[in-house]
Coordinates of C-alpha atoms (C1' of nucleotides) in Angstrom, one line a residue:
Chain W
M90 CA -106.2 36.6 -57.5
P91 CA -108.5 33.7 -56.4
R92 CA -106.8 30.6 -55.1
K93 CA -107.8 27.2 -56.1
R94 CA -108.6 24.8 -53.3
A95 CA -105.8 22.4 -54.4
E96 CA -103.3 25.3 -54.1
L97 CA -104.4 26.1 -50.6
E98 CA -104.1 22.5 -49.5
R99 CA -100.6 22.3 -50.9
E100 CA -99.6 25.5 -49.0
E101 CA -101.0 24.1 -45.8
K102 CA -98.9 21.0 -46.2
V103 CA -95.8 23.0 -47.0
E104 CA -96.5 25.1 -44.0
E105 CA -96.8 22.0 -41.8
I106 CA -93.5 20.6 -43.0
L107 CA -91.8 24.0 -42.8
E108 CA -93.0 24.7 -39.3
H109 CA -91.7 21.4 -38.0
A110 CA -88.4 21.9 -39.9
V111 CA -88.0 25.3 -38.1
R112 CA -88.6 23.6 -34.8
L113 CA -85.9 21.0 -35.5
V114 CA -83.4 23.5 -36.8
R115 CA -83.9 25.8 -33.8
A116 CA -83.3 22.8 -31.5
G117 CA -80.1 21.5 -33.2
G118 CA -79.1 23.3 -36.4
Y119 CA -78.5 21.5 -39.7
E120 CA -77.5 18.3 -38.0
E121 CA -80.9 17.8 -36.3
L122 CA -82.9 18.4 -39.4
S123 CA -83.3 15.1 -41.3
I124 CA -85.9 14.2 -43.9
N125 CA -86.5 10.9 -42.1
R126 CA -87.2 12.7 -38.8
V127 CA -89.6 15.2 -40.4
A128 CA -91.4 12.4 -42.2
K129 CA -91.7 10.2 -39.1
D130 CA -92.9 13.0 -36.9
L131 CA -95.5 14.1 -39.4
G132 CA -96.6 10.5 -40.2
L133 CA -95.5 10.5 -43.8
A134 CA -93.3 8.2 -45.9
R135 CA -89.8 9.6 -46.3
A136 CA -90.3 10.1 -50.0
A137 CA -93.4 12.2 -49.5
V138 CA -91.3 15.1 -48.2
Y139 CA -89.6 15.3 -51.6
W140 CA -92.9 16.2 -53.1
Y141 CA -92.7 19.6 -51.3
F142 CA -89.0 20.2 -50.9
P143 CA -86.4 19.0 -53.4
S144 CA -83.6 18.2 -50.9
R145 CA -82.6 18.4 -47.3
A146 CA -80.5 21.5 -48.1
D147 CA -83.5 23.3 -49.6
L148 CA -85.7 22.5 -46.6
F149 CA -83.0 23.7 -44.3
V150 CA -82.6 27.0 -46.2
A151 CA -86.3 27.5 -46.3
A152 CA -86.4 27.0 -42.5
C153 CA -83.5 29.4 -42.1
E154 CA -85.4 32.0 -44.1
R155 CA -88.1 31.8 -41.5
V156 CA -85.7 32.0 -38.6
F157 CA -83.9 35.0 -39.9
A158 CA -87.1 36.8 -40.9
E159 CA -88.3 36.5 -37.4
M160 CA -84.9 37.7 -36.1
F161 CA -85.1 40.8 -38.2
A162 CA -88.8 41.4 -37.4
G163 CA -88.0 42.2 -33.8
P164 CA -88.1 45.8 -32.6
P165 CA -85.0 47.8 -33.4
S166 CA -83.0 48.7 -30.4
D167 CA -83.1 52.3 -29.1
G168 CA -79.6 52.7 -27.7
G169 CA -76.8 54.6 -29.4
A170 CA -74.8 53.2 -32.3
I171 CA -72.8 50.8 -30.0
G172 CA -75.9 49.8 -28.1
R173 CA -77.7 49.0 -31.3
I174 CA -74.8 47.0 -32.6
R175 CA -74.4 45.1 -29.4
W176 CA -78.1 44.3 -29.6
G177 CA -77.7 43.0 -33.2
V178 CA -74.8 40.8 -32.2
D179 CA -76.9 39.4 -29.4
R180 CA -79.7 38.5 -31.8
L181 CA -77.2 36.9 -34.2
D182 CA -75.7 35.0 -31.3
G183 CA -79.2 33.5 -30.5
V184 CA -79.1 31.7 -33.9
C185 CA -75.4 31.2 -33.9
E186 CA -75.3 27.5 -34.8
I187 CA -77.9 28.1 -37.6
Y188 CA -75.9 31.0 -39.0
L189 CA -72.6 29.0 -39.0
A190 CA -74.3 26.0 -40.6
L191 CA -75.8 28.3 -43.3
Q192 CA -72.4 29.8 -43.9
Q193 CA -70.9 26.4 -44.3
L194 CA -73.6 25.2 -46.6
S195 CA -73.3 28.3 -48.8
A196 CA -69.9 26.9 -50.0
T197 CA -71.7 24.1 -51.9
E198 CA -75.4 25.1 -52.2
Q199 CA -76.5 28.1 -54.2
V200 CA -79.8 28.6 -52.3
A201 CA -77.8 28.9 -49.1
A202 CA -75.4 31.4 -50.7
T203 CA -78.3 33.5 -51.9
L204 CA -80.0 33.6 -48.5
L205 CA -76.7 34.4 -46.8
A206 CA -76.1 37.3 -49.2
D207 CA -79.5 38.6 -48.4
I208 CA -78.9 38.4 -44.7
H209 CA -75.6 40.2 -45.1
Q210 CA -77.4 43.0 -46.9
R211 CA -80.0 43.4 -44.2
F212 CA -77.3 43.6 -41.5
Q213 CA -75.4 46.1 -43.6
R214 CA -78.4 48.3 -43.9
G215 CA -78.9 48.2 -40.1
L216 CA -75.2 49.0 -39.5
R217 CA -75.2 51.8 -42.0
E218 CA -78.1 53.4 -40.3
A219 CA -76.6 53.0 -36.8
L220 CA -73.2 54.2 -37.9
A221 CA -74.0 57.0 -40.3
P222 CA -74.2 59.7 -37.6
T223 CA -70.8 58.8 -36.1
V224 CA -68.6 57.7 -39.0
E225 CA -67.3 59.9 -41.9
P226 CA -69.2 59.1 -45.0
E227 CA -66.2 58.0 -47.0
R228 CA -65.3 55.4 -44.4
L229 CA -68.8 54.3 -43.7
E230 CA -69.1 51.4 -46.1
R231 CA -65.8 49.9 -45.1
V232 CA -66.5 50.2 -41.4
V233 CA -69.9 48.5 -41.9
D234 CA -68.2 45.6 -43.7
A235 CA -65.5 45.4 -41.0
V236 CA -67.9 45.4 -38.1
L237 CA -70.0 42.6 -39.8
I238 CA -66.9 40.5 -40.5
F239 CA -65.7 41.0 -36.9
A240 CA -69.1 40.0 -35.6
E241 CA -69.0 36.8 -37.7
G242 CA -65.6 36.1 -36.2
L243 CA -67.0 36.5 -32.7
L244 CA -69.8 34.2 -33.5
G245 CA -67.5 31.3 -34.3
R246 CA -65.8 31.6 -30.9
R247 CA -69.0 30.9 -28.9
L248 CA -67.7 33.0 -26.1
P249 CA -69.6 33.8 -22.9
H250 CA -71.7 36.9 -23.3
E251 CA -69.5 39.1 -21.2
E252 CA -66.2 38.3 -23.0
R253 CA -67.9 38.7 -26.3
D254 CA -69.0 42.2 -25.3
R255 CA -65.5 43.1 -24.3
H256 CA -64.0 42.1 -27.6
L257 CA -66.8 43.8 -29.5
E258 CA -66.4 47.1 -27.6
F259 CA -62.7 47.2 -28.2
A260 CA -63.0 46.5 -31.9
L261 CA -65.8 49.1 -32.3
A262 CA -63.8 51.7 -30.5
A263 CA -60.9 51.1 -32.9
L264 CA -63.0 50.9 -36.0
L265 CA -65.2 53.9 -35.3
G266 CA -62.1 56.0 -34.6
D267 CA -61.3 56.3 -30.9
E268 CA -60.7 60.0 -30.7
R269 CA -63.6 61.0 -28.5
Chain K
M149 CA -35.9 4.0 -24.2
P150 CA -35.9 0.9 -26.4
R151 CA -39.1 0.2 -28.4
K152 CA -40.6 -3.2 -28.6
R153 CA -41.2 -4.6 -32.0
A154 CA -45.0 -4.7 -31.4
E155 CA -45.0 -1.0 -30.5
L156 CA -43.2 -0.1 -33.6
E157 CA -45.6 -2.1 -35.8
R158 CA -48.6 -0.4 -34.1
E159 CA -47.1 3.0 -34.8
E160 CA -46.6 2.2 -38.4
K161 CA -50.2 1.2 -38.7
V162 CA -51.4 4.4 -37.0
E163 CA -49.1 6.3 -39.3
E164 CA -50.6 4.6 -42.3
I165 CA -54.2 5.4 -41.3
L166 CA -53.3 9.0 -40.2
E167 CA -51.5 9.7 -43.5
H168 CA -54.5 8.6 -45.5
A169 CA -56.8 10.6 -43.2
V170 CA -54.7 13.7 -43.8
R171 CA -55.0 13.2 -47.5
L172 CA -58.8 12.8 -47.4
V173 CA -59.2 15.8 -45.0
R174 CA -57.0 18.0 -47.3
A175 CA -59.2 17.0 -50.2
G176 CA -62.6 17.7 -48.7
G177 CA -62.6 18.5 -45.0
Y178 CA -64.5 16.7 -42.4
E179 CA -67.2 15.5 -44.8
E180 CA -64.8 13.6 -47.0
L181 CA -63.2 11.8 -44.1
S182 CA -65.2 8.6 -43.4
I183 CA -64.2 5.5 -41.5
N184 CA -65.6 3.4 -44.3
R185 CA -63.5 5.2 -46.9
V186 CA -60.3 4.9 -44.9
A187 CA -61.0 1.2 -44.3
K188 CA -61.8 0.4 -47.9
D189 CA -58.8 2.4 -49.3
L190 CA -56.5 0.6 -46.9
G191 CA -58.0 -2.9 -47.3
L192 CA -59.3 -3.2 -43.8
A193 CA -62.6 -4.0 -42.3
R194 CA -64.4 -0.9 -41.0
A195 CA -64.2 -2.0 -37.4
A196 CA -60.4 -2.4 -37.6
V197 CA -59.9 1.3 -37.7
Y198 CA -61.5 1.6 -34.3
W199 CA -58.6 -0.4 -32.9
Y200 CA -56.4 2.6 -33.6
F201 CA -58.8 5.6 -33.4
P202 CA -61.8 5.6 -31.0
S203 CA -64.1 7.7 -33.4
R204 CA -64.3 9.6 -36.6
A205 CA -64.0 12.8 -34.7
D206 CA -60.8 11.7 -33.0
L207 CA -59.3 10.6 -36.3
F208 CA -60.3 14.0 -37.8
V209 CA -58.7 15.9 -35.0
A210 CA -55.5 13.8 -35.2
A211 CA -55.4 14.6 -39.0
C212 CA -56.0 18.3 -38.2
E213 CA -53.1 18.3 -35.8
R214 CA -50.8 17.2 -38.7
V215 CA -52.2 19.7 -41.1
F216 CA -51.8 22.6 -38.7
A217 CA -48.4 21.5 -37.5
E218 CA -47.2 21.6 -41.2
M219 CA -48.9 25.0 -41.5
F220 CA -46.9 26.4 -38.6
A221 CA -43.7 24.7 -39.7
G222 CA -43.4 26.9 -42.7
P223 CA -40.8 29.7 -42.8
P224 CA -41.9 32.9 -41.0
S225 CA -42.5 35.8 -43.4
D226 CA -40.0 38.6 -43.5
G227 CA -42.2 41.6 -44.3
G228 CA -43.3 44.2 -41.7
A229 CA -46.1 43.6 -39.2
I230 CA -48.8 43.9 -41.8
G231 CA -46.9 41.8 -44.3
R232 CA -46.5 39.0 -41.8
I233 CA -50.2 39.1 -40.8
R234 CA -51.3 39.0 -44.4
W235 CA -49.0 36.0 -44.9
G236 CA -50.6 34.3 -41.9
V237 CA -54.1 34.9 -43.1
D238 CA -53.0 33.4 -46.4
R239 CA -51.8 30.3 -44.8
L240 CA -54.9 30.0 -42.7
D241 CA -57.0 30.5 -45.9
G242 CA -55.2 27.5 -47.4
V243 CA -56.8 25.3 -44.8
C244 CA -60.0 27.3 -44.5
E245 CA -62.5 24.4 -44.8
I246 CA -60.5 22.3 -42.3
Y247 CA -60.3 25.2 -39.8
L248 CA -64.1 26.0 -40.0
A249 CA -64.9 22.3 -39.6
L250 CA -62.6 22.1 -36.5
Q251 CA -64.3 25.1 -35.1
Q252 CA -67.7 23.6 -35.6
L253 CA -66.7 20.3 -34.1
S254 CA -65.2 22.1 -31.1
A255 CA -68.8 22.8 -30.0
T256 CA -69.4 19.2 -29.2
E257 CA -66.0 17.4 -29.1
Q258 CA -63.5 18.2 -26.4
V259 CA -60.5 17.0 -28.4
A260 CA -61.4 19.5 -31.1
A261 CA -61.8 22.3 -28.6
T262 CA -58.4 21.5 -27.1
L263 CA -56.6 21.5 -30.5
L264 CA -58.4 24.7 -31.5
A265 CA -57.3 26.4 -28.3
D266 CA -53.7 25.3 -29.0
I267 CA -53.9 26.8 -32.5
H268 CA -55.3 30.0 -31.2
Q269 CA -52.3 30.3 -28.8
R270 CA -49.8 29.7 -31.6
F271 CA -51.5 32.4 -33.7
Q272 CA -51.5 34.7 -30.8
R273 CA -47.8 34.2 -30.2
G274 CA -47.1 35.0 -33.8
L275 CA -49.3 38.1 -33.8
R276 CA -47.8 39.3 -30.5
E277 CA -44.3 39.1 -32.0
A278 CA -45.4 40.9 -35.2
L279 CA -47.3 43.7 -33.4
A280 CA -45.1 44.3 -30.4
P281 CA -43.0 46.9 -32.2
T282 CA -45.9 48.9 -33.4
V283 CA -48.6 48.7 -30.7
E284 CA -48.5 50.2 -27.2
P285 CA -47.9 47.4 -24.7
E286 CA -51.2 47.9 -22.8
R287 CA -53.2 47.6 -26.0
L288 CA -51.2 44.7 -27.4
E289 CA -53.1 41.7 -26.0
R290 CA -56.5 43.1 -27.1
V291 CA -55.3 44.0 -30.5
V292 CA -53.9 40.5 -31.0
D293 CA -57.3 39.0 -30.0
A294 CA -59.2 41.4 -32.3
V295 CA -57.0 40.7 -35.3
L296 CA -57.4 37.0 -34.8
I297 CA -61.2 37.2 -34.5
F298 CA -61.3 39.4 -37.5
A299 CA -59.2 37.0 -39.5
E300 CA -61.6 34.2 -38.5
G301 CA -64.5 36.3 -39.7
L302 CA -62.8 36.8 -43.0
L303 CA -62.2 33.0 -43.3
G304 CA -66.0 32.3 -43.2
R305 CA -66.6 34.6 -46.1
R306 CA -64.5 32.7 -48.6
L307 CA -63.7 35.9 -50.4
P308 CA -61.4 36.2 -53.4
H309 CA -57.8 36.9 -52.3
E310 CA -57.9 40.5 -53.4
E311 CA -61.1 41.5 -51.6
R312 CA -59.9 39.7 -48.5
D313 CA -56.8 41.7 -48.5
R314 CA -58.7 45.0 -48.8
H315 CA -60.8 44.2 -45.7
L316 CA -57.8 43.0 -43.8
E317 CA -55.8 46.1 -44.6
F318 CA -58.6 48.4 -43.5
A319 CA -59.2 46.6 -40.3
L320 CA -55.5 46.5 -39.4
A321 CA -55.1 50.2 -40.1
A322 CA -58.0 50.9 -37.6
L323 CA -56.9 48.4 -35.0
L324 CA -53.2 49.4 -35.0
G325 CA -54.2 53.0 -34.7
D326 CA -54.1 54.8 -38.0
E327 CA -52.1 57.8 -37.0
R328 CA -48.9 57.4 -39.0
Chain Z
dA160 C1' -53.3 -7.9 -29.6
dC161 C1' -55.4 -7.4 -33.8
dC162 C1' -58.9 -8.1 -37.2
dT163 C1' -63.3 -9.8 -39.5
dG164 C1' -68.2 -10.2 -40.5
dA165 C1' -72.4 -9.3 -39.1
dA166 C1' -75.5 -6.5 -37.0
dC167 C1' -77.9 -2.1 -35.4
dA168 C1' -79.6 2.2 -36.2
dC169 C1' -79.4 5.6 -38.8
dC170 C1' -78.8 8.7 -43.3
dG171 C1' -80.4 11.2 -48.5
dT172 C1' -82.4 10.2 -52.7
dT173 C1' -84.8 7.7 -56.5
dC174 C1' -88.5 5.3 -58.5
dA175 C1' -92.1 2.1 -59.9
dA176 C1' -96.4 1.4 -58.3
dG177 C1' -100.6 2.7 -56.4
dT178 C1' -104.8 6.1 -55.4
Chain D
dA277 C1' -101.4 15.4 -57.9
dC278 C1' -100.0 13.1 -54.1
dC279 C1' -98.2 9.3 -51.5
dT280 C1' -96.2 4.6 -50.4
dG281 C1' -92.8 0.8 -50.1
dA282 C1' -88.9 -0.8 -51.5
dA283 C1' -84.5 -0.2 -53.1
dC284 C1' -79.7 1.9 -53.6
dA285 C1' -75.8 3.5 -51.7
dC286 C1' -74.1 5.2 -48.1
dC287 C1' -73.0 6.4 -42.9
dG288 C1' -70.7 5.5 -37.4
dT289 C1' -70.4 2.3 -33.9
dT290 C1' -70.6 -2.2 -31.4
dC291 C1' -69.6 -6.8 -30.6
dA292 C1' -69.1 -11.8 -30.8
dA293 C1' -66.1 -14.6 -33.0
dG294 C1' -61.9 -15.8 -34.9
dT295 C1' -56.4 -15.9 -35.3

DNA sequence: ACCTGAACACCGTTCAAGT
DNA sequence: ACCTGAACACCGTTCAAGT
């Protein structure tokens, strides 16, 4: 379908705002992202931003969408199940503040809740793949959920890498059934 | 030690502010607690509040201290290990938003981090007591940590009571060793 | 010691007015 | 369609000035 020139220009502007929003969010989560800041940095009036994004929350969620898309775009790890999961938790830890902010926002903002549900599904798919060879089929779905919930719990702790790994390894051993 | 009249009056004022802060925090977490709101409701100038609490974060943490003290003051459950843990998660869920806000604040505010560490310790003590009869001593400490981390992960999900219990039960069965 | 009023430097959002 | 400037209703914090 052929695009009108006006549509292209609009998309460029959206792109410009979104890119800057991603930069701010990466730097300091939801707190650092303010409509005022975006407008000032881009040389716009504050109100102009609202022509492209209906609210701060919407802009944040749009930026999150980008951040998490890039996170999932990375190459899948090649280790065993535990190696892959550790790698996933590492990736998630890299956007820890953003994830927790999105989680918090999802309590009041539908867009945030929708994106979060989507992210959950993608993690669940990855976990299912990683764990399918090791876990009995009838336990698989519940183990997947449990691992994800535990990983989210770990995230909130903001532990040093090493300690985080210790907890993760222990929980995985228990959840995957530690008869080896 | 005998108290001076001035000291008593000061404590009464602190008490008044703190009580109102607790009310606001209970109603809507960190977001709902604003210095302006406290001042207006109590008929003070905004700046006056700073005579008793150095910042909004400090006032929030002081209010949290109250909320969690009351939470721990409740009667200990009488069920088995799993019953007691379920009961604890229930209590924690009752102050879910406050707990998550405190967790978030603990990333930047020392007072918050200190209180959170204290709360962790109290939960760990409770869990240790509940699990000591069921879990081998050398695994106990790590199981305690894992259960608490899992519970925190559950908290962030804001699931309906029933679904939360399902996940908790599954994780506990795995972590406590499900050979029964 | 305690409190006020004003100020500073921010917010998100709305809206009439311009181009 | 896109953008501005001003306005509204908030924030947290500081500080000189009062009692």
